[in-house]
mmCIF file of C-alpha atoms in Angstrom:
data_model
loop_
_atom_site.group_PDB
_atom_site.id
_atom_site.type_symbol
_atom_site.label_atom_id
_atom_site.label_comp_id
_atom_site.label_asym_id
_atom_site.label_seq_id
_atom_site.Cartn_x
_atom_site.Cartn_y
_atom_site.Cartn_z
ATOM 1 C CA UNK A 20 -3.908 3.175 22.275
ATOM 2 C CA UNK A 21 -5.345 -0.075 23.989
ATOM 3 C CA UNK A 22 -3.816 -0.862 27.284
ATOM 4 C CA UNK A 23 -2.421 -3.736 25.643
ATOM 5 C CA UNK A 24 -0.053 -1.074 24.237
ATOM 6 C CA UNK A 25 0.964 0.036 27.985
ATOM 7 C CA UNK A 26 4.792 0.181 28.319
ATOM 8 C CA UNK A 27 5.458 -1.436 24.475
ATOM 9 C CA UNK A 28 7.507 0.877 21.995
ATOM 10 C CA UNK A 29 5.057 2.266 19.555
ATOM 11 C CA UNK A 30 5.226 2.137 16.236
ATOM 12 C CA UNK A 31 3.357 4.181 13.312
ATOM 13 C CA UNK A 32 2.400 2.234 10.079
ATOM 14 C CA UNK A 33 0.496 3.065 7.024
ATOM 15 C CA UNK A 34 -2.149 1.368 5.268
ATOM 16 C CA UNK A 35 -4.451 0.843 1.866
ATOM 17 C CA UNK A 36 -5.059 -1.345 -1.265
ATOM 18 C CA UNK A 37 -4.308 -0.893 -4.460
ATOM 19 C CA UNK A 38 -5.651 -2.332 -7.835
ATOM 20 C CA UNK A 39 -2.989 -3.219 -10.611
ATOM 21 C CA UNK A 40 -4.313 -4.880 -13.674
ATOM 22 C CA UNK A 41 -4.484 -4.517 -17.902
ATOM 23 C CA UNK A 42 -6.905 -1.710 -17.302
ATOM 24 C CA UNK A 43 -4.325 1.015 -15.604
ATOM 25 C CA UNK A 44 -3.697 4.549 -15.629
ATOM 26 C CA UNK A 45 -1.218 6.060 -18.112
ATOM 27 C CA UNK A 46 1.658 7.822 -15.952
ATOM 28 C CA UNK A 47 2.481 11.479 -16.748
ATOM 29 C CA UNK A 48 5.892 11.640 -18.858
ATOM 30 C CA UNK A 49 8.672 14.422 -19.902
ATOM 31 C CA UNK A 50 8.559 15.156 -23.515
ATOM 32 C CA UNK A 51 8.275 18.270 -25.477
ATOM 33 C CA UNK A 52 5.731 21.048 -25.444
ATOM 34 C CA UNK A 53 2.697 19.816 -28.023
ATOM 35 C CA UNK A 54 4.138 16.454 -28.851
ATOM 36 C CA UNK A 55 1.953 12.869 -27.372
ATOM 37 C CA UNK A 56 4.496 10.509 -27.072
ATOM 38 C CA UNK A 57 3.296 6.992 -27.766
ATOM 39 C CA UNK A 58 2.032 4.805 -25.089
ATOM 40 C CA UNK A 59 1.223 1.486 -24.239
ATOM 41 C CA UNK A 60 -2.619 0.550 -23.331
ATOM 42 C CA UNK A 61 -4.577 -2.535 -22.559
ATOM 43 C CA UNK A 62 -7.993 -2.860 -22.567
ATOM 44 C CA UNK A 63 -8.333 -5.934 -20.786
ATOM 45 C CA UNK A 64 -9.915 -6.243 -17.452
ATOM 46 C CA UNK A 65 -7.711 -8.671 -15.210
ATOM 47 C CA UNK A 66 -6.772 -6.776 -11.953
ATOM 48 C CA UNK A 67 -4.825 -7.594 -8.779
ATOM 49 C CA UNK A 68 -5.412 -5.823 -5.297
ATOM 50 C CA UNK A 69 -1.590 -5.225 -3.729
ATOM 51 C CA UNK A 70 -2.423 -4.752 -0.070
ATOM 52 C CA UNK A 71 0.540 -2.845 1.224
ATOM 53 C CA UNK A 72 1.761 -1.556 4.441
ATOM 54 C CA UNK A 73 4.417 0.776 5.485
ATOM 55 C CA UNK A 74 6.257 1.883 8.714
ATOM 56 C CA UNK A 75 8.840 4.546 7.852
ATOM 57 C CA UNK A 76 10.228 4.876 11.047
ATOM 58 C CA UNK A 77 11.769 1.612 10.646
ATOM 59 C CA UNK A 78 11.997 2.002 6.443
ATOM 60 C CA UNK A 79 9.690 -1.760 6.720
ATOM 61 C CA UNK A 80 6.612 -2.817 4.487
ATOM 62 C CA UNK A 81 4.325 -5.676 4.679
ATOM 63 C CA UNK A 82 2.492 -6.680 1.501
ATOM 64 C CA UNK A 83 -0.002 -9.726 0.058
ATOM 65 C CA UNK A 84 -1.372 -9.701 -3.250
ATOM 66 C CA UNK A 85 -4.714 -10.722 -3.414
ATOM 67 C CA UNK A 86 -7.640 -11.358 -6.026
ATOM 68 C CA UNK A 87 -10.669 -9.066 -4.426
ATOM 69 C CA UNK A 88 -10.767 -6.771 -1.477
ATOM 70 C CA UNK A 89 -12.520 -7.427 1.263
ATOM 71 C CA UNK A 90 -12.599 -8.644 4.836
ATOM 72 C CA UNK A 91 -11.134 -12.202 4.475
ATOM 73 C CA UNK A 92 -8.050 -10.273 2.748
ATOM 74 C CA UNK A 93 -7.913 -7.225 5.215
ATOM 75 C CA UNK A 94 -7.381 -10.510 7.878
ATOM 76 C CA UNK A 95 -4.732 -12.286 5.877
ATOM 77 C CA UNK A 96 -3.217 -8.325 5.454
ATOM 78 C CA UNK A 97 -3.576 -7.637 9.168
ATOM 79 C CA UNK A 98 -1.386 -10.717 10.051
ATOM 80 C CA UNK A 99 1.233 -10.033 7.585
ATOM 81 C CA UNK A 100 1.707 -6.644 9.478
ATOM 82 C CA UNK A 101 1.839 -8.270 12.639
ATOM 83 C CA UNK A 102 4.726 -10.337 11.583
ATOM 84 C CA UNK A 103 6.068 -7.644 10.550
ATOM 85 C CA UNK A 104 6.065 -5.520 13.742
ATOM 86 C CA UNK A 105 9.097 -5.639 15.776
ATOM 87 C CA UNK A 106 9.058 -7.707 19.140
ATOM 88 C CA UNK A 107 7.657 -6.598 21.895
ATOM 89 C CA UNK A 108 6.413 -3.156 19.916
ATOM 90 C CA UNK A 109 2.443 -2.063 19.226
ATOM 91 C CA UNK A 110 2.090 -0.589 16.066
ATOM 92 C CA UNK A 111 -0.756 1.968 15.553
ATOM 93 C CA UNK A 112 -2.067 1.411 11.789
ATOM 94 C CA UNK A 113 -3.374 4.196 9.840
ATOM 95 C CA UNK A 114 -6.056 3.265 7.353
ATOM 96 C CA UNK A 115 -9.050 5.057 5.771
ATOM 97 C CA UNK A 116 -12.418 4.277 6.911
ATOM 98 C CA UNK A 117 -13.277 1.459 3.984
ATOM 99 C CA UNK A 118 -16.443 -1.425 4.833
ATOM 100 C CA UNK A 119 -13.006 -4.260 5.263
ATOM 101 C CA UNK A 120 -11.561 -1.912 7.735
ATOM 102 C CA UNK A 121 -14.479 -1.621 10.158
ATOM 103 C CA UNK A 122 -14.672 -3.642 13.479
ATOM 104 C CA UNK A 123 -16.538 -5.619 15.280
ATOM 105 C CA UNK A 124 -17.797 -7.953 12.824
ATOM 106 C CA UNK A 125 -15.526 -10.432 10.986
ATOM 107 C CA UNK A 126 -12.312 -8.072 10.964
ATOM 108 C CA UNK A 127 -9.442 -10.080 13.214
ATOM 109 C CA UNK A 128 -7.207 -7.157 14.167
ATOM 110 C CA UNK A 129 -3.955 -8.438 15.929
ATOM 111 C CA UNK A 130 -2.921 -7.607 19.419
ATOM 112 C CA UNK A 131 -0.116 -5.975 18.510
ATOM 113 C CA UNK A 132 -2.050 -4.082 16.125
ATOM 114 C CA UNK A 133 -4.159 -0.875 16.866
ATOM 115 C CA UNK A 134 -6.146 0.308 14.194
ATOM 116 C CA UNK A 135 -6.464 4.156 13.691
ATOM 117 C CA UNK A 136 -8.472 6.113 11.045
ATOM 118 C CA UNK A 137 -7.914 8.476 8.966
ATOM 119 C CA UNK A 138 -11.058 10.913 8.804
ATOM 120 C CA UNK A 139 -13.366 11.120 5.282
ATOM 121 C CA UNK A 140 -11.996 12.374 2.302
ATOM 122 C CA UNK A 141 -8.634 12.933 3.058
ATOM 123 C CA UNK A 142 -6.208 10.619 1.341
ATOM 124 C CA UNK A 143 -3.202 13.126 1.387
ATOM 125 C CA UNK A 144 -3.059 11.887 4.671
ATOM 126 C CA UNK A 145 -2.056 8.312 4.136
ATOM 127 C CA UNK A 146 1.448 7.621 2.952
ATOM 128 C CA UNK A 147 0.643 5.066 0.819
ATOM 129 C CA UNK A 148 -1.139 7.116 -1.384
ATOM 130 C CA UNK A 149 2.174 8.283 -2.348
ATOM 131 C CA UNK A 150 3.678 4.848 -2.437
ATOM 132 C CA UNK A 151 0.870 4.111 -4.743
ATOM 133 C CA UNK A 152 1.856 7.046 -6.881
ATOM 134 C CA UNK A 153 5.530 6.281 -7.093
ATOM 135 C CA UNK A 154 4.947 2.711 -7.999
ATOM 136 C CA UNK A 155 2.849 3.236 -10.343
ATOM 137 C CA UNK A 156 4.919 5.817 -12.076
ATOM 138 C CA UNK A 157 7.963 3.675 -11.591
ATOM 139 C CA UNK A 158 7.165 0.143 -12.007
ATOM 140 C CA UNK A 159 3.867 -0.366 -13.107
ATOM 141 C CA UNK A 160 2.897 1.710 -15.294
ATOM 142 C CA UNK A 161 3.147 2.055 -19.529
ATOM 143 C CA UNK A 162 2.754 -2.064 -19.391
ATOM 144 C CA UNK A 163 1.020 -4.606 -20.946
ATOM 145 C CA UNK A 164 0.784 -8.296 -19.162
ATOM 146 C CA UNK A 165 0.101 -10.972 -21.197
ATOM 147 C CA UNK A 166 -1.550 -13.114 -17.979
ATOM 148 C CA UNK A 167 -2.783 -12.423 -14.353
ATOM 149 C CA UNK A 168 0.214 -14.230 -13.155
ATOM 150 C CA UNK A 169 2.321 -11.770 -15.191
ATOM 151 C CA UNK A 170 0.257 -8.765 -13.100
ATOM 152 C CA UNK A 171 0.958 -10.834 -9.927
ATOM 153 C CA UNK A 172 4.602 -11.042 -10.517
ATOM 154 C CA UNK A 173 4.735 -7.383 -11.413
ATOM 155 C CA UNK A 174 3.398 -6.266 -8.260
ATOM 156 C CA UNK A 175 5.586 -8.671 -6.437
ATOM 157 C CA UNK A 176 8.481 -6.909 -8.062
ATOM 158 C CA UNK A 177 7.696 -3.493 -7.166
ATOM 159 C CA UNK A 178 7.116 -4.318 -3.946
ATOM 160 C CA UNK A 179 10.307 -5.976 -3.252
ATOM 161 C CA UNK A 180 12.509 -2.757 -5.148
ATOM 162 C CA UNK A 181 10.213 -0.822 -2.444
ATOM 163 C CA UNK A 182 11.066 -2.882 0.785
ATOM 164 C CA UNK A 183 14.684 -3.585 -0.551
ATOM 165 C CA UNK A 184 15.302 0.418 -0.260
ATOM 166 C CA UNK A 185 14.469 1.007 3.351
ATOM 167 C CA UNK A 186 15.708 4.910 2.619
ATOM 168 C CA UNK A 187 12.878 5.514 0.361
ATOM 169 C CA UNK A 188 10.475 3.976 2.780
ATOM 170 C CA UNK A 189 11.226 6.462 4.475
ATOM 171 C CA UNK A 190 12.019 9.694 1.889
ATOM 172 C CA UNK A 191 7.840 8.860 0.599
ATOM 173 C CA UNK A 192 6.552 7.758 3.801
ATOM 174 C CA UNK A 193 7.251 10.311 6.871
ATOM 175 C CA UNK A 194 5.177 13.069 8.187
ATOM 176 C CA UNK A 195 6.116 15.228 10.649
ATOM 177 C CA UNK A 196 2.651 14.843 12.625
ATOM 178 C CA UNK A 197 2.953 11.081 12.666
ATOM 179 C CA UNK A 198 5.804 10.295 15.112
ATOM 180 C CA UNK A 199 5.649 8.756 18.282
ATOM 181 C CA UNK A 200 6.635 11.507 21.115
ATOM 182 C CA UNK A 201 8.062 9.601 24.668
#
């Protein structure tokens, strides 16, 4: 951690991005042995990207919805994790390596805000993989939207059942390794 971090409590948050649109996965269901239950499918293209953010010590999330990923959205993501940090803390964000995440270019990483990388190829790592995975199996999946403000809202929903259950924060989000030790 940066020296800015010197003294501050520490906290441990989890990062990615996540594209929700009319051209989704279909979620595994229960049903018999050799049946195919029916399921919904749309083949249109509209998409959203749900930047998300998790700290499961706390059981908090920060979240923006925006139309594209890259590093103009990372900055407006970035900020809404800052705000979300408690006062007077440093949180250490773990992300994977992608091009909006790099810095020393355009990325504006808070000062309360350390950034911390998760090495190649291993998204079991990240928490929010499994957010991912539980929101899309919950909320946003076997769905058809009939706009892109209907995809917006739906991602705004699931994200609010999320970070108005501060208990599953933190049932999908700990691991053991990622704790802060004093």
């Amino acid at each position: 951690m940066p020296a800015a971090a010197a003294g501050k409590p520490i906290e441990v948050w989890f990062q990615d991005e996540a594209r929700v649109g009319q051209k989704g996965s279909i979620a595994y269901v229960w049903a018999p042995i050799g049946s195919r239950p029916p399921m919904l499918r749309d083949n249109r293209h509209d998409s959203v990207h749900l930047f998300g953010a998790i700290c499961p010590a706390r059981g908090v999330g920060a979240a923006i919805i925006m139309p594209a990923v890259n590093i103009e959205a990372m900055n407006e993501h970035l900020r809404e994790i800052s705000m979300q940090v408690a006062a007077g803390a440093h949180a250490g964000l773990i992300c994977d390596g992608a091009g909006w995440h790099q810095e020393g270019g355009a990325l504006q990483v808070p000062d309360n805000i350390t950034l911390l990388r998760l090495p190649p190829y291993a998204p079991e790592l990240n928490s929010m993989e499994n957010v991912w995975d539980y929101l899309r199996a919950n909320k946003l999946s076997r769905l058809v939207w009939d706009s892109y403000d209907a995809i917006v809202t739906a991602c705004k929903d699931a994200w609010n059942f999320l970070v108005n259950d501060p208990q599953r924060i933190q049932s999908i989000g700990t691991r053991d390794w990622a704790c802060v030790n004093v």
